[in-house]
Every structure is written in C-alpha cells, then in structure tokens.
PDB file of C-alpha atoms in Angstrom:
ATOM      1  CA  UNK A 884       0.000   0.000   0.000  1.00 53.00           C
ATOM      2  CA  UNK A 885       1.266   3.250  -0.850  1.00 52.00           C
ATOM      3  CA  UNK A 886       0.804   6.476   0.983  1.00 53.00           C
ATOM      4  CA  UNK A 887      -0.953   9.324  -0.299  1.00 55.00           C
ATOM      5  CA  UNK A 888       1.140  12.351  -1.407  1.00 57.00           C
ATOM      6  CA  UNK A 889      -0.681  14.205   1.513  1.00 63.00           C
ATOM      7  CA  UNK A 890       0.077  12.420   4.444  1.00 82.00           C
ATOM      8  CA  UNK A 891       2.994  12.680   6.156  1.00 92.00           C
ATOM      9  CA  UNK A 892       4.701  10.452   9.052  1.00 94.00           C
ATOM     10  CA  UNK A 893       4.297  12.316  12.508  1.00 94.00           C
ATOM     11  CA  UNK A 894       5.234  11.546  16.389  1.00 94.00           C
ATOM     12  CA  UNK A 895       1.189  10.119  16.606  1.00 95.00           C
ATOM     13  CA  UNK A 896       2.594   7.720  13.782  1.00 95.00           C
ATOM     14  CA  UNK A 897       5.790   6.337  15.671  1.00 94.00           C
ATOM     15  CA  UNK A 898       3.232   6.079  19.254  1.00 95.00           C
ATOM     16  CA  UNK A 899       0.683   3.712  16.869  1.00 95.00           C
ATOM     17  CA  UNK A 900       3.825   1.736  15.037  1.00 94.00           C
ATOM     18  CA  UNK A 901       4.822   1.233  19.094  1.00 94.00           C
ATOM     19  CA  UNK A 902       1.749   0.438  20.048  1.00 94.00           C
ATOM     20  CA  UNK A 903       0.715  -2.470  17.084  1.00 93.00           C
ATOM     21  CA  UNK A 904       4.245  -3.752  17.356  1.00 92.00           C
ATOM     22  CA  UNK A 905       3.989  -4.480  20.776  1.00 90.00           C
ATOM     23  CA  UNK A 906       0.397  -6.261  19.817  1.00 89.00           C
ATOM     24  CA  UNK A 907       3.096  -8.544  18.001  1.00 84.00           C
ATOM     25  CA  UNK A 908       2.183  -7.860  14.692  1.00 87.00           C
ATOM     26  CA  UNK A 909       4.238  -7.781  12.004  1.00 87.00           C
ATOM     27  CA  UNK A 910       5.136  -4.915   9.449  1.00 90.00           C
ATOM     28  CA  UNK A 911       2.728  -6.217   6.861  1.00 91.00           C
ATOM     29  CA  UNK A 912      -0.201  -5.749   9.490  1.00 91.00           C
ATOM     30  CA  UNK A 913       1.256  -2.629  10.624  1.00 94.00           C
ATOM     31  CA  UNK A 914       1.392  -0.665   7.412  1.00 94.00           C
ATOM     32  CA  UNK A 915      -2.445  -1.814   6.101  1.00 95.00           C
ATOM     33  CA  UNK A 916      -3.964  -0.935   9.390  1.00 95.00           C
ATOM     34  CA  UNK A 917      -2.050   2.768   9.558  1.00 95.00           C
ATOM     35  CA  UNK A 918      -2.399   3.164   5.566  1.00 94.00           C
ATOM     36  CA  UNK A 919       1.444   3.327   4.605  1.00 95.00           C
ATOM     37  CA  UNK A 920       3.963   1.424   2.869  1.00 94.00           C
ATOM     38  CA  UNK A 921       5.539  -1.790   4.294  1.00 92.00           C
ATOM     39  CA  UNK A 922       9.223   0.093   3.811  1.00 93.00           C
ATOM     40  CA  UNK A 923       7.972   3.479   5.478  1.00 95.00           C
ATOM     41  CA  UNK A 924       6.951   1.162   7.993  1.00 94.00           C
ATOM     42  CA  UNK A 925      10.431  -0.839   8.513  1.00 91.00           C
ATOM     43  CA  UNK A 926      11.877   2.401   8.062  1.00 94.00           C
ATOM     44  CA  UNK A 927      10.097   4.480  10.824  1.00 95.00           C
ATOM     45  CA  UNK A 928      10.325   1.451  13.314  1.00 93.00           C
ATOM     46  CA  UNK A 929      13.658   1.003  13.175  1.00 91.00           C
ATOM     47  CA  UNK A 930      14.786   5.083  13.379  1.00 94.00           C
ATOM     48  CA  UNK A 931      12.754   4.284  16.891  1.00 93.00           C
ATOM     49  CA  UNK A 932      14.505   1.229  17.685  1.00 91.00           C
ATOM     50  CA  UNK A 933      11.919  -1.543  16.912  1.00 91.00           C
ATOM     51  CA  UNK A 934      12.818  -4.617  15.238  1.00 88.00           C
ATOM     52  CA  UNK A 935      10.347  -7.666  13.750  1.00 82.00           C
ATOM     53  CA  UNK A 936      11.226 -11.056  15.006  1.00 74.00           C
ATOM     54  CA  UNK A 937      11.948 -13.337  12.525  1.00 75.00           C
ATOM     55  CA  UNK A 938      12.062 -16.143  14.862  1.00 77.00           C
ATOM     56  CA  UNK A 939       8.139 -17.173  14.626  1.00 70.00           C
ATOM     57  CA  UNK A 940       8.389 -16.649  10.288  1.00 73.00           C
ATOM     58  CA  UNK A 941      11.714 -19.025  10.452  1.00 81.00           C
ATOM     59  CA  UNK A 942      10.210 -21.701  12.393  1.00 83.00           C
ATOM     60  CA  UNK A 943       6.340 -21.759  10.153  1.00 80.00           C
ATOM     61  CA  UNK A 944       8.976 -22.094   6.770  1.00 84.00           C
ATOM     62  CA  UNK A 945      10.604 -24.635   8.850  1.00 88.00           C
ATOM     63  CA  UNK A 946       7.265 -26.461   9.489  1.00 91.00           C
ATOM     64  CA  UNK A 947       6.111 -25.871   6.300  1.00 89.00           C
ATOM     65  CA  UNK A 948       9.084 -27.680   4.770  1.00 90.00           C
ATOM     66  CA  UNK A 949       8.955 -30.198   7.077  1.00 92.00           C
ATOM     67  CA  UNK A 950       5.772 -31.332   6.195  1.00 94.00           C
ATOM     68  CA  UNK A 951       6.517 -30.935   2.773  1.00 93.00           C
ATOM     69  CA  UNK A 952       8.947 -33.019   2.644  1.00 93.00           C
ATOM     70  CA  UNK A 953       7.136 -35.902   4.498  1.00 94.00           C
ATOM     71  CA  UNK A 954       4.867 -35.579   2.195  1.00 95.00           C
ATOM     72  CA  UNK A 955       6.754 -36.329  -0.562  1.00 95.00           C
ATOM     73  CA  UNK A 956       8.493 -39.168   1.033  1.00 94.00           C
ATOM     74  CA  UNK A 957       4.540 -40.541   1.565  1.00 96.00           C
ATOM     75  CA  UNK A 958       4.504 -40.179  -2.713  1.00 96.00           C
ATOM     76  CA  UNK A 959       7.584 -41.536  -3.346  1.00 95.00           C
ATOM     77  CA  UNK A 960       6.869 -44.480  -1.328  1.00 96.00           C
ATOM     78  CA  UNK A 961       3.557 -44.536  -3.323  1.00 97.00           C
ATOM     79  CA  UNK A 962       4.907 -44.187  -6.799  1.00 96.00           C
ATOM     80  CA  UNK A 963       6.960 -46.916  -5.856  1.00 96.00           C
ATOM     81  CA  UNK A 964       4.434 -49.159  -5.001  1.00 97.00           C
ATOM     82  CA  UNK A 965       2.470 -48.020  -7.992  1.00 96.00           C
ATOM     83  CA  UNK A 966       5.473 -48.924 -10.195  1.00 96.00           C
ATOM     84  CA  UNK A 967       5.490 -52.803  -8.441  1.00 96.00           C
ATOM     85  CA  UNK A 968       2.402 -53.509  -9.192  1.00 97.00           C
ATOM     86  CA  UNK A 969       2.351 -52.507 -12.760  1.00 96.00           C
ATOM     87  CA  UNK A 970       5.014 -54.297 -13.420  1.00 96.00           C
ATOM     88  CA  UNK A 971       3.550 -57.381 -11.456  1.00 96.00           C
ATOM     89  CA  UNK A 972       0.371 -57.314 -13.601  1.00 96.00           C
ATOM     90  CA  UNK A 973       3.295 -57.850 -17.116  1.00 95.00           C
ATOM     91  CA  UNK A 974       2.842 -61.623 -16.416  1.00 94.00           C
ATOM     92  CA  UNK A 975      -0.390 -62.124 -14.446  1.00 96.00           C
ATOM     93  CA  UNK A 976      -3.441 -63.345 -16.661  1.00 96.00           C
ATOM     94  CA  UNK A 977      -5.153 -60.089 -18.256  1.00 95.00           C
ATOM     95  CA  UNK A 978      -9.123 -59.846 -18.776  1.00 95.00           C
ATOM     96  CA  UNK A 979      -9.869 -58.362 -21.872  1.00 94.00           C
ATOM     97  CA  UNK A 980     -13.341 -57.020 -22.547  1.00 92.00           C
ATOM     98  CA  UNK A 981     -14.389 -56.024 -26.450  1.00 89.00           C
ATOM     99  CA  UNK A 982     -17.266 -54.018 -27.216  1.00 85.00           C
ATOM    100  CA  UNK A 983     -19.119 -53.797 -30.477  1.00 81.00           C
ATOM    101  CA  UNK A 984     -21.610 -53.925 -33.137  1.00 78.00           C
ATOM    102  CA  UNK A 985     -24.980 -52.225 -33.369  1.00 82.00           C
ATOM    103  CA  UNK A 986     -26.348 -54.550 -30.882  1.00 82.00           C
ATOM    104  CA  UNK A 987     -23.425 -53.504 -28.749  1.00 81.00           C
ATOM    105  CA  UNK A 988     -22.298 -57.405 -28.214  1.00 87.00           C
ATOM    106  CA  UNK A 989     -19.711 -57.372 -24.724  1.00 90.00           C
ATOM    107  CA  UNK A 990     -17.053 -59.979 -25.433  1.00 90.00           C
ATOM    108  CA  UNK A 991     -14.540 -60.794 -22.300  1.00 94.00           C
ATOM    109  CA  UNK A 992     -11.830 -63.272 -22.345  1.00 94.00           C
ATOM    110  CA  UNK A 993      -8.815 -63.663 -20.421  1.00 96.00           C
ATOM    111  CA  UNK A 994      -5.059 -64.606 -21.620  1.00 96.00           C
ATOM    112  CA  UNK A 995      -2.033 -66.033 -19.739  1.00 96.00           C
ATOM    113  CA  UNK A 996      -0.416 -62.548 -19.723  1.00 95.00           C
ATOM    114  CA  UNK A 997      -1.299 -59.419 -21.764  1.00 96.00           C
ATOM    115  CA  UNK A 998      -0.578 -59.317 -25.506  1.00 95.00           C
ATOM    116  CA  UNK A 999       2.798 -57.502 -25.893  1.00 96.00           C
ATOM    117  CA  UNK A1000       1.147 -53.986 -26.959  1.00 96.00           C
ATOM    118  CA  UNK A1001      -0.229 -53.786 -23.014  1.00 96.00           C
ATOM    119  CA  UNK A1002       3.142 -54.838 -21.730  1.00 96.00           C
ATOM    120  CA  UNK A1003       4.844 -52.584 -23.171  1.00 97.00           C
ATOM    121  CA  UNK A1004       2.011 -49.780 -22.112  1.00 97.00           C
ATOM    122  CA  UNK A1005       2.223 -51.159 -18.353  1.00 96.00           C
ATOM    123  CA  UNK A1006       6.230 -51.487 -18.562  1.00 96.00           C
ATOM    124  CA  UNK A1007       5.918 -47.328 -19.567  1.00 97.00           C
ATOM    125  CA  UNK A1008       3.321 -46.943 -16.707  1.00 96.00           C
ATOM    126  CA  UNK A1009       5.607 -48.739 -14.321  1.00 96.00           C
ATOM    127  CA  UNK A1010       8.650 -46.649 -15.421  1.00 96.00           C
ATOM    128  CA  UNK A1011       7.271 -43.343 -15.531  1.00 96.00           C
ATOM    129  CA  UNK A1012       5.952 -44.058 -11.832  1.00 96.00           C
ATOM    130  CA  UNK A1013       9.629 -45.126 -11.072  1.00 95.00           C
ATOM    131  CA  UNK A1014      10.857 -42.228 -12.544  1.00 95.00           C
ATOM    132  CA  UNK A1015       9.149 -39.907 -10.668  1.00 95.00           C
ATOM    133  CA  UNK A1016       9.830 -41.713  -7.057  1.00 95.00           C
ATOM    134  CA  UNK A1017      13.166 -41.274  -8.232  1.00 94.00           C
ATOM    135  CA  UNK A1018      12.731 -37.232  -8.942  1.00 93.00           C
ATOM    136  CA  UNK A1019      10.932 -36.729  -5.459  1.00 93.00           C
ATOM    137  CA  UNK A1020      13.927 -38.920  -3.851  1.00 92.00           C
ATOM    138  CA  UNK A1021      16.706 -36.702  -5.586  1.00 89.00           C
ATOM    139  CA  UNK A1022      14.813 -33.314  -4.788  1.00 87.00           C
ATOM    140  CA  UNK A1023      15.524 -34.043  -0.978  1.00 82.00           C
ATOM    141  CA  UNK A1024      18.685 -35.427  -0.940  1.00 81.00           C
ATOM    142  CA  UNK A1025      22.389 -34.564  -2.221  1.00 63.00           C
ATOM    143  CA  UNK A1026      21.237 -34.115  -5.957  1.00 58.00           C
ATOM    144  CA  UNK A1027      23.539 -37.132  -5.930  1.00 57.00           C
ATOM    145  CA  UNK A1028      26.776 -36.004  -6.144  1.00 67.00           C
ATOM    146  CA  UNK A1029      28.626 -38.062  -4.133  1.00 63.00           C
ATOM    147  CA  UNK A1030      26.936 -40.976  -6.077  1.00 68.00           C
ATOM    148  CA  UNK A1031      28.153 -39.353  -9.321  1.00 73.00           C
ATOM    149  CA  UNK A1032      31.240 -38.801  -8.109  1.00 74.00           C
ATOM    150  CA  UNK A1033      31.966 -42.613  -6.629  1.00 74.00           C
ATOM    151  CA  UNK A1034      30.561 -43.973 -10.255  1.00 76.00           C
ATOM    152  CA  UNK A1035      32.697 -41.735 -12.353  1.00 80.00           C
ATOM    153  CA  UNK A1036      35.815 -42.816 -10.259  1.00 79.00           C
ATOM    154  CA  UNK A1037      34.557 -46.405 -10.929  1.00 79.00           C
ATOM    155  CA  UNK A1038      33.928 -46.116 -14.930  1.00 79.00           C
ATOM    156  CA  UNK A1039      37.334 -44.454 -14.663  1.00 79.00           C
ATOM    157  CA  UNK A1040      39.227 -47.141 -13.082  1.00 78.00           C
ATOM    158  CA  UNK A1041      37.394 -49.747 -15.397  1.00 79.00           C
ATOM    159  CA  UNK A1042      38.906 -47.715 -18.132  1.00 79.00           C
ATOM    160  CA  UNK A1043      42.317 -47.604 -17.248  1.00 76.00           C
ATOM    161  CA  UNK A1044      42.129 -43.635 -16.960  1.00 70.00           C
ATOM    162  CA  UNK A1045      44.056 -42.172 -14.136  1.00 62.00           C
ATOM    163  CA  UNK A1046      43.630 -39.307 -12.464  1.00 57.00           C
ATOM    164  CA  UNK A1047      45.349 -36.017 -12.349  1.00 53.00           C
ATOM    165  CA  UNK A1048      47.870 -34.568  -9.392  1.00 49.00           C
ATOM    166  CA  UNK A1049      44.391 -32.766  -8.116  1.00 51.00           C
ATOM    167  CA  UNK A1050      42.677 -35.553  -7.091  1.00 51.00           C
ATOM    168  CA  UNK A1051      43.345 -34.823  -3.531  1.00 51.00           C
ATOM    169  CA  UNK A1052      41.161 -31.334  -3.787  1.00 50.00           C
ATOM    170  CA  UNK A1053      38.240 -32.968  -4.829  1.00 52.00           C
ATOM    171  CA  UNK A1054      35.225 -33.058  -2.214  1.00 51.00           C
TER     172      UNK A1054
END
C-alpha cells in the first residue's frame, strides 16, 4: 500500500507503530492498518529502535518444509508401489473385454499374460511411476553427487584412466 502524497509520518505515527508492534504484529499488518507502505513502515520502526522477530516466520517455513517433505516421502513411497504392481500385472493373466456392433455385443476373455502392446504400455506406466519416485527422492537429498562422483571414479578405473595430481582437492 502506498501512501498518499498528503500524508505525512508524525510523532502520533511512531506512538501507533509502538503500540501495534507491541500487539506482536508484524510490518505487513502494521502498514495496512495505519495506511502506509511496508518500507515506510520498517523504516520508521527502526529510526525508533523496533525490530520484527523473525524467529516465529523461520520456524512456520521450517514447518512448512517439514511437512513438505514428508509428504513427498509418503509419494515416493507410493509411486513406488504403484510402479510394483504394474510391473507385477506384465505376467499375471489379463481380462480383456471387447465391445461392439450395433447390438453392442460385450465380449470378455482372459489370456495367460497381456498381448505384448499392453506390456509394453504397463512397462511405460511402471517406469514413468519409477521415474518420478526417483525425482521426489533426488529433490531431498544430495542431488547425488557423491553418487556421481563414486561412479565416475569407478567407470574411470574400469577404463584404465588415471587421475590427475588434483585428485586430492576434490570433495
């Protein structure tokens, strides 16, 4: 919010600033219920000497993130599951169910495992669900680095490659 050209901070100002800090609010509060800015707000309450705790904002991100991240740990564990049993249903007997004609005949038989045009469909099912568990598992972890780093020193070893006089700076 913006002030109006007109209106001008006075001692009144800095006594209602005091007064809805010490109500705990915070500057956002402040400067809709007085009708100026958010940085005339900061501005004013620090030339008086008031500060905003962060403290309470910190520990709701905290929370926040937190719960976030349990929550993706509940889809990743999902996914994964999801990804099992698509892959489970590649060799179990498949029900297939044809529709058709003007008299709308409903034929349904089943087959030892689906033809290869569904197992192929469930295979992509199963890996895209993979895929993703994998994603969610990489967002809260090291990105993998220390993974890419151990198999690059393997595939460089199989190779015959050796490594340079820096090796010891690496992390």
């Amino acid at each position: 919010m913006t002030s109006p050209a007109n209106k001008r901070w006075t001692h009144v100002h800095d006594l209602q600033l005091a007064t809805l800090h010490s109500e705990n609010l915070g500057v956002r509060a402040i400067a809709e219920r007085m009708g100026f800015g958010r940085t005339t707000v900061s501005k004013h309450a620090q030339r008086i000497g008031l500060s905003f705790d962060r403290r309470q904002t910190k520990a709701a991100t905290a929370a926040v993130q937190a719960d976030a991240k349990a929550r993706r740990a509940a889809l990743e564990l999902a996914l994964l599951d999801d990804a099992q049993k698509l892959r489970s249903q590649i060799w179990e007997p498949h029900e297939y169910i044809q529709h058709g004609g003007k008299d709308f005949i409903k034929v349904t038989w089943t087959q030892n495992e689906p033809m290869p045009s569904d197992k192929l469909k469930l295979m992509q099912a199963a890996t895209a669900a993979l895929d993703k568990s994998i994603k969610i598992a990489q967002l809260d972890s090291d990105n993998g680095a220390a993974g890419a780093i151990s198999m690059l020193e393997g595939l460089a070893k199989q190779m015959g490659v050796h490594g340079t006089q820096d090796e010891e700076k690496l992390p």
